[in-house]
CSV table of C-alpha atoms in Angstrom, one decimal:
chain,number,residue,atom,x,y,z
A,1,MET,CA,0.0,0.0,0.0
A,2,GLU,CA,2.8,2.4,0.9
A,3,LEU,CA,4.5,1.7,-2.4
A,4,PHE,CA,1.3,2.5,-4.3
A,5,ILE,CA,0.8,5.8,-2.3
A,6,ASN,CA,4.4,6.9,-3.2
A,7,ILE,CA,3.9,6.1,-6.9
A,8,VAL,CA,0.7,8.2,-6.8
A,9,ILE,CA,2.6,11.0,-5.0
A,10,LEU,CA,5.4,10.8,-7.6
A,11,THR,CA,2.9,11.1,-10.4
A,12,ILE,CA,1.0,14.0,-8.9
A,13,SER,CA,4.2,15.8,-7.9
A,14,THR,CA,5.5,15.6,-11.5
A,15,GLY,CA,2.2,16.9,-12.8
A,16,ALA,CA,2.3,19.8,-10.3
A,17,LEU,CA,5.9,20.6,-11.3
A,18,TRP,CA,4.9,20.6,-15.0
A,19,LEU,CA,1.7,22.8,-14.5
A,20,GLY,CA,3.5,25.2,-12.2
A,21,ALA,CA,6.4,25.7,-14.6
A,22,VAL,CA,4.0,26.2,-17.5
A,23,TRP,CA,2.3,28.9,-15.5
A,24,VAL,CA,5.6,30.5,-14.7
A,25,VAL,CA,6.7,30.5,-18.4
A,26,GLU,CA,3.4,32.0,-19.5
A,27,SER,CA,3.2,34.8,-16.9
A,28,ALA,CA,6.8,35.8,-16.1
A,29,PRO,CA,7.7,37.0,-19.6
A,30,ARG,CA,4.6,39.1,-19.8
A,31,LEU,CA,5.5,40.8,-16.5
A,32,ALA,CA,9.1,41.3,-17.6
A,33,GLN,CA,8.0,42.7,-20.9
A,34,LYS,CA,5.7,45.2,-19.1
A,35,MET,CA,8.7,46.3,-17.0
A,36,GLY,CA,10.6,47.1,-20.2
A,37,ILE,CA,13.1,44.2,-20.1
A,38,SER,CA,14.4,43.3,-23.6
A,39,ASP,CA,13.4,40.1,-25.4
A,40,LEU,CA,17.0,38.8,-25.2
A,41,VAL,CA,17.2,39.2,-21.4
A,42,ILE,CA,13.6,37.7,-21.0
A,43,GLY,CA,14.5,34.7,-23.1
A,44,LEU,CA,17.8,33.9,-21.4
A,45,THR,CA,16.7,34.7,-17.8
A,46,VAL,CA,13.0,34.5,-17.2
A,47,ILE,CA,12.2,31.7,-19.6
A,48,ALA,CA,15.4,29.8,-18.7
A,49,PHE,CA,14.4,30.1,-15.0
A,50,GLY,CA,10.8,29.2,-15.7
A,51,THR,CA,11.6,25.9,-17.5
A,52,SER,CA,14.3,25.2,-14.9
A,53,ALA,CA,12.1,25.9,-12.0
A,54,PRO,CA,11.3,22.2,-11.2
A,55,GLU,CA,15.1,21.3,-11.3
A,56,PHE,CA,15.6,24.3,-9.0
A,57,ALA,CA,13.0,23.2,-6.5
A,58,VAL,CA,14.0,19.6,-6.4
A,59,THR,CA,17.8,20.3,-6.3
A,60,ILE,CA,17.7,23.0,-3.6
A,61,SER,CA,15.2,21.0,-1.5
A,62,ALA,CA,17.3,17.8,-1.7
A,63,ALA,CA,20.5,19.8,-0.9
A,64,ILE,CA,19.0,21.3,2.3
A,65,ARG,CA,18.0,17.8,3.4
A,66,HIS,CA,21.5,16.3,2.9
A,67,GLN,CA,20.5,14.3,-0.3
A,68,ALA,CA,23.3,15.4,-2.5
A,69,ASP,CA,22.9,12.5,-4.9
A,70,ILE,CA,19.4,13.7,-5.7
A,71,SER,CA,20.6,17.3,-6.0
A,72,VAL,CA,23.5,16.6,-8.4
A,73,GLY,CA,21.9,13.6,-10.1
A,74,ASN,CA,18.7,15.6,-10.9
A,75,ILE,CA,20.7,18.3,-12.7
A,76,VAL,CA,23.0,16.0,-14.6
A,77,GLY,CA,20.1,13.7,-15.5
A,78,SER,CA,17.9,16.7,-16.6
A,79,ASN,CA,20.6,18.1,-18.7
A,80,ILE,CA,21.2,14.8,-20.4
A,81,PHE,CA,17.5,14.3,-20.8
A,82,ASN,CA,17.1,17.8,-22.3
A,83,LEU,CA,19.8,17.2,-25.0
A,84,GLY,CA,19.0,13.6,-25.6
A,85,PHE,CA,15.4,12.7,-25.3
A,86,ILE,CA,13.8,16.1,-25.7
A,87,LEU,CA,16.1,17.7,-28.4
A,88,GLY,CA,16.3,14.3,-30.1
A,89,GLY,CA,12.5,13.8,-29.9
A,90,VAL,CA,11.7,17.3,-31.2
A,91,ALA,CA,14.2,16.9,-34.0
A,92,LEU,CA,12.7,13.5,-34.9
A,93,LEU,CA,9.4,15.2,-35.4
A,94,GLN,CA,10.7,18.2,-37.2
A,95,THR,CA,14.3,19.2,-38.2
A,96,ILE,CA,15.6,22.0,-36.0
A,97,LYS,CA,17.6,24.9,-37.6
A,98,THR,CA,20.5,26.4,-35.6
A,99,THR,CA,22.6,29.6,-35.8
A,100,LYS,CA,26.3,30.4,-35.4
A,101,LYS,CA,25.6,32.3,-32.2
A,102,LEU,CA,23.7,29.4,-30.7
A,103,VAL,CA,26.4,26.9,-31.6
A,104,TYR,CA,29.6,28.7,-30.9
A,105,ARG,CA,28.6,30.9,-27.9
A,106,GLU,CA,25.9,29.1,-26.0
A,107,GLY,CA,26.9,25.6,-27.2
A,108,GLY,CA,30.6,26.3,-26.5
A,109,LEU,CA,29.8,27.7,-23.0
A,110,LEU,CA,27.7,24.7,-22.1
A,111,LEU,CA,30.6,22.4,-23.1
A,112,LEU,CA,33.0,24.5,-21.0
A,113,VAL,CA,30.9,24.5,-17.9
A,114,SER,CA,30.2,20.8,-18.2
A,115,ILE,CA,33.9,20.1,-18.3
A,116,ILE,CA,34.4,22.4,-15.3
A,117,LEU,CA,31.7,20.4,-13.4
A,118,LEU,CA,33.5,17.2,-14.3
A,119,PHE,CA,36.7,18.6,-12.8
A,120,PHE,CA,34.9,19.8,-9.7
A,121,LEU,CA,33.3,16.4,-9.1
A,122,SER,CA,36.6,14.5,-9.6
A,123,ASP,CA,36.8,14.4,-5.8
A,124,TYR,CA,33.1,13.3,-5.5
A,125,SER,CA,32.0,16.7,-4.1
A,126,ILE,CA,31.2,20.3,-5.0
A,127,ALA,CA,32.6,22.7,-2.4
A,128,MET,CA,31.1,26.0,-1.4
A,129,TRP,CA,33.8,28.0,-3.3
A,130,GLU,CA,33.0,25.9,-6.4
A,131,GLY,CA,29.4,26.9,-6.1
A,132,ILE,CA,30.4,30.5,-5.8
A,133,PHE,CA,32.5,30.2,-8.9
A,134,LEU,CA,29.5,28.8,-10.9
A,135,LEU,CA,27.2,31.6,-9.7
A,136,VAL,CA,29.8,34.2,-10.5
A,137,ALA,CA,30.2,32.7,-14.0
A,138,LEU,CA,26.4,32.8,-14.5
A,139,ALA,CA,26.3,36.5,-13.4
A,140,ALA,CA,29.2,37.3,-15.8
A,141,TYR,CA,27.5,35.6,-18.7
A,142,LEU,CA,24.1,37.4,-18.1
A,143,SER,CA,25.9,40.7,-17.6
A,144,TYR,CA,27.6,40.2,-21.0
A,145,LEU,CA,24.3,39.5,-22.7
A,146,PHE,CA,22.7,42.5,-21.0
A,147,ILE,CA,25.5,44.9,-21.9
A,148,HIS,CA,25.6,43.9,-25.5
A,149,LYS,CA,21.8,43.7,-25.9
A,150,GLU,CA,22.0,41.8,-29.1
A,151,PRO,CA,18.7,41.3,-31.0
A,152,LEU,CA,17.3,37.8,-31.1
A,153,GLU,CA,17.1,36.0,-34.4
A,154,GLU,CA,13.5,35.3,-33.4
A,155,GLU,CA,11.2,37.6,-31.5
A,156,PHE,CA,9.4,36.2,-28.4
A,157,SER,CA,5.6,36.8,-28.5
A,158,HIS,CA,4.1,37.1,-25.1
A,159,GLY,CA,0.8,39.1,-25.4
A,160,PRO,CA,-0.4,41.8,-23.0
A,161,PHE,CA,0.1,41.6,-19.3
A,162,ARG,CA,-3.1,41.2,-17.2
A,163,TRP,CA,-3.5,41.5,-13.5
A,164,TYR,CA,-4.2,37.7,-13.2
A,165,HIS,CA,-0.7,36.9,-14.6
A,166,ALA,CA,0.8,38.0,-11.3
A,167,LEU,CA,-1.4,35.5,-9.5
A,168,GLN,CA,-0.5,32.9,-12.1
A,169,LEU,CA,3.2,33.5,-11.5
A,170,ILE,CA,2.8,33.2,-7.7
A,171,GLY,CA,0.7,30.1,-8.0
A,172,GLY,CA,3.1,28.5,-10.5
A,173,LEU,CA,6.1,29.0,-8.2
A,174,ALA,CA,4.1,27.6,-5.3
A,175,LEU,CA,3.2,24.5,-7.3
A,176,VAL,CA,6.8,24.1,-8.3
A,177,VAL,CA,8.1,24.3,-4.8
A,178,ALA,CA,5.5,21.9,-3.4
A,179,GLY,CA,5.9,19.5,-6.2
A,180,GLY,CA,9.6,19.5,-5.8
A,181,HIS,CA,9.3,18.8,-2.1
A,182,PHE,CA,7.0,15.7,-2.5
A,183,LEU,CA,8.9,14.5,-5.6
A,184,VAL,CA,12.1,14.1,-3.5
A,185,ASP,CA,10.3,12.3,-0.8
A,186,SER,CA,8.5,9.8,-3.1
A,187,ALA,CA,11.6,9.3,-5.4
A,188,THR,CA,13.8,8.5,-2.4
A,189,PHE,CA,11.3,6.0,-1.0
A,190,LEU,CA,11.0,4.2,-4.4
A,191,ALA,CA,14.8,4.2,-4.9
A,192,ARG,CA,15.2,2.2,-1.6
A,193,LYS,CA,12.2,0.0,-2.2
A,194,VAL,CA,13.2,-1.3,-5.6
A,195,GLY,CA,16.9,-1.6,-4.7
A,196,LEU,CA,18.1,1.3,-6.9
A,197,SER,CA,20.5,3.9,-5.6
A,198,GLU,CA,19.3,7.5,-5.1
A,199,TRP,CA,21.7,8.5,-7.9
A,200,ALA,CA,20.1,6.1,-10.4
A,201,ILE,CA,16.6,7.4,-9.6
A,202,ALA,CA,17.7,11.0,-9.7
A,203,VAL,CA,19.4,10.8,-13.2
A,204,THR,CA,16.4,8.9,-14.7
A,205,ILE,CA,12.9,9.2,-13.2
A,206,VAL,CA,13.3,12.5,-11.3
A,207,ALA,CA,15.2,14.0,-14.2
A,208,ALA,CA,12.5,13.1,-16.7
A,209,GLY,CA,9.8,14.5,-14.5
A,210,THR,CA,11.5,17.8,-13.9
A,211,SER,CA,12.3,18.2,-17.6
A,212,ALA,CA,8.7,18.2,-18.7
A,213,PRO,CA,8.5,22.0,-19.0
A,214,GLU,CA,11.5,22.1,-21.4
A,215,PHE,CA,9.8,19.4,-23.5
A,216,ALA,CA,6.6,21.3,-23.7
A,217,THR,CA,8.3,24.6,-24.5
A,218,SER,CA,10.6,23.2,-27.2
A,219,LEU,CA,8.0,21.1,-28.8
A,220,VAL,CA,5.5,23.9,-29.2
A,221,ALA,CA,8.3,26.2,-30.5
A,222,ALA,CA,9.4,23.7,-33.1
A,223,ILE,CA,5.8,23.1,-34.3
A,224,LYS,CA,5.4,26.9,-34.7
A,225,GLY,CA,8.7,27.0,-36.7
A,226,ARG,CA,10.6,28.9,-34.0
A,227,HIS,CA,13.7,26.7,-34.1
A,228,GLY,CA,16.0,29.1,-32.2
A,229,ILE,CA,13.7,29.1,-29.2
A,230,SER,CA,13.3,25.3,-29.4
A,231,ALA,CA,17.0,24.6,-29.2
A,232,GLY,CA,18.0,27.7,-27.3
A,233,ASN,CA,15.5,26.9,-24.5
A,234,LEU,CA,17.2,23.6,-23.9
A,235,ILE,CA,20.8,24.9,-24.0
A,236,GLY,CA,19.8,28.0,-21.9
A,237,SER,CA,18.1,25.8,-19.3
A,238,ASP,CA,21.1,23.5,-19.1
A,239,LEU,CA,23.4,26.5,-18.5
A,240,PHE,CA,21.1,27.8,-15.8
A,241,ASN,CA,20.9,24.3,-14.2
A,242,ILE,CA,24.7,23.9,-13.8
A,243,MET,CA,25.8,27.5,-13.0
A,244,GLY,CA,22.7,28.7,-11.2
A,245,VAL,CA,21.0,25.8,-9.5
A,246,LEU,CA,24.0,23.6,-8.7
A,247,GLY,CA,26.0,26.7,-7.8
A,248,LEU,CA,23.4,27.9,-5.2
A,249,ALA,CA,22.9,24.3,-3.9
A,250,ALA,CA,26.6,24.0,-3.2
A,251,ILE,CA,26.7,27.4,-1.4
A,252,LEU,CA,23.8,26.3,0.8
A,253,ARG,CA,25.4,23.0,1.6
A,254,PRO,CA,28.6,21.3,0.2
A,255,LEU,CA,27.5,18.4,-2.0
A,256,HIS,CA,29.1,15.0,-1.6
A,257,VAL,CA,28.0,12.5,-4.3
A,258,ALA,CA,28.2,8.8,-5.2
A,259,GLN,CA,31.1,7.3,-7.1
A,260,ASP,CA,28.9,7.0,-10.2
A,261,ALA,CA,28.7,10.8,-10.5
A,262,PRO,CA,32.0,11.5,-12.5
A,263,PHE,CA,31.1,8.9,-15.1
A,264,GLU,CA,27.6,10.4,-15.6
A,265,ILE,CA,29.2,13.9,-15.9
A,266,PHE,CA,31.6,12.4,-18.5
A,267,ILE,CA,28.6,11.1,-20.4
A,268,LEU,CA,27.1,14.6,-20.2
A,269,VAL,CA,30.3,16.2,-21.6
A,270,MET,CA,30.4,13.8,-24.5
A,271,LEU,CA,26.7,14.3,-25.2
A,272,VAL,CA,27.1,18.1,-25.2
A,273,LEU,CA,30.0,17.8,-27.6
A,274,THR,CA,27.9,15.5,-29.9
A,275,VAL,CA,25.0,17.9,-29.9
A,276,VAL,CA,27.3,20.9,-30.7
A,277,ILE,CA,28.8,19.0,-33.6
A,278,MET,CA,25.3,18.0,-34.8
A,279,MET,CA,24.1,21.7,-34.6
A,280,ARG,CA,27.2,22.8,-36.6
A,281,THR,CA,26.9,20.3,-39.4
A,282,GLY,CA,24.5,21.9,-41.9
A,283,TRP,CA,23.3,24.3,-39.1
A,284,ARG,CA,20.5,22.0,-38.1
A,285,VAL,CA,19.7,18.9,-36.1
A,286,SER,CA,18.2,16.5,-38.6
A,287,ARG,CA,15.6,13.7,-37.9
A,288,MET,CA,18.3,11.0,-38.2
A,289,GLU,CA,20.5,12.9,-35.7
A,290,GLY,CA,17.4,13.2,-33.4
A,291,LEU,CA,16.9,9.5,-33.6
A,292,ALA,CA,20.6,8.9,-32.8
A,293,LEU,CA,20.3,11.1,-29.7
A,294,ILE,CA,17.3,9.1,-28.4
A,295,ILE,CA,19.0,5.8,-29.0
A,296,ILE,CA,22.1,7.0,-27.1
A,297,ASN,CA,20.0,8.0,-24.2
A,298,LEU,CA,18.0,4.8,-24.1
A,299,ILE,CA,21.3,2.9,-23.9
A,300,ARG,CA,22.5,5.1,-21.2
A,301,TRP,CA,19.3,4.7,-19.2
A,302,PHE,CA,19.5,0.9,-19.5
A,303,PHE,CA,23.0,0.7,-18.1
A,304,THR,CA,22.3,3.3,-15.3
A,305,LEU,CA,19.2,1.4,-14.1
A,306,LYS,CA,21.0,-2.0,-14.5
A,307,GLN,CA,23.8,-0.9,-12.1
């Protein structure tokens, strides 16, 4: 009975995370636009935060409760899920076009911070000073974008701001925080019940659940032909996950992880490199490349759950 209850909690929590994040993504850009913030800053800050809100809630909640494997595993798993299953799945449905800026600047930066994370976790921990470094790097990146104020290749369309969007934003954040709290509880219980490590559950089931907003955003953007938003949302979210979410989590409490962690980070680095190469060849991610990304991640899930 207890197993069934936790499965139900896991399902409801994932749904709450997804709904809350959708509300955040819908309302926050409208509010930011009303305040006169540029589309570039909105896209790389508000929307990136909105789609990363579930990862933020789960990771910070787990870090505070001394569950470092859930904290780090969720971010690593979510980033791999974003670039593998989501980018691959969207590309399988419709070829995604890319740009030089997206490939060289954002793709290059994501590869760099993933390598830095691999270096930080070589001793199976992320110290407070390493968390500070990641947050400072994020601040520097956003400052660079704000100072240059480069126009987006594609314009974001938000619509007018209404008074109820403020309530939608508050309600969305509340759902995300509550969903994250209960998701950690149920995932941890299930991990122990079926004999899997917390790390394995974090990089698979929890990661898939918290990546639902990225999937919804990227899929809708691709269907509407807004390819830059589709791919940019995933890369921007991954950047925010590593530098912002993990950085803050490590500052709140140093993170000590399982011995599986460095290997999973290595997989992430190789996947980022693969995606950057795919985006560069022909300036697009083709359907065949999308299928390849999905297969790579299915194999990775199989071996992770088998351990």
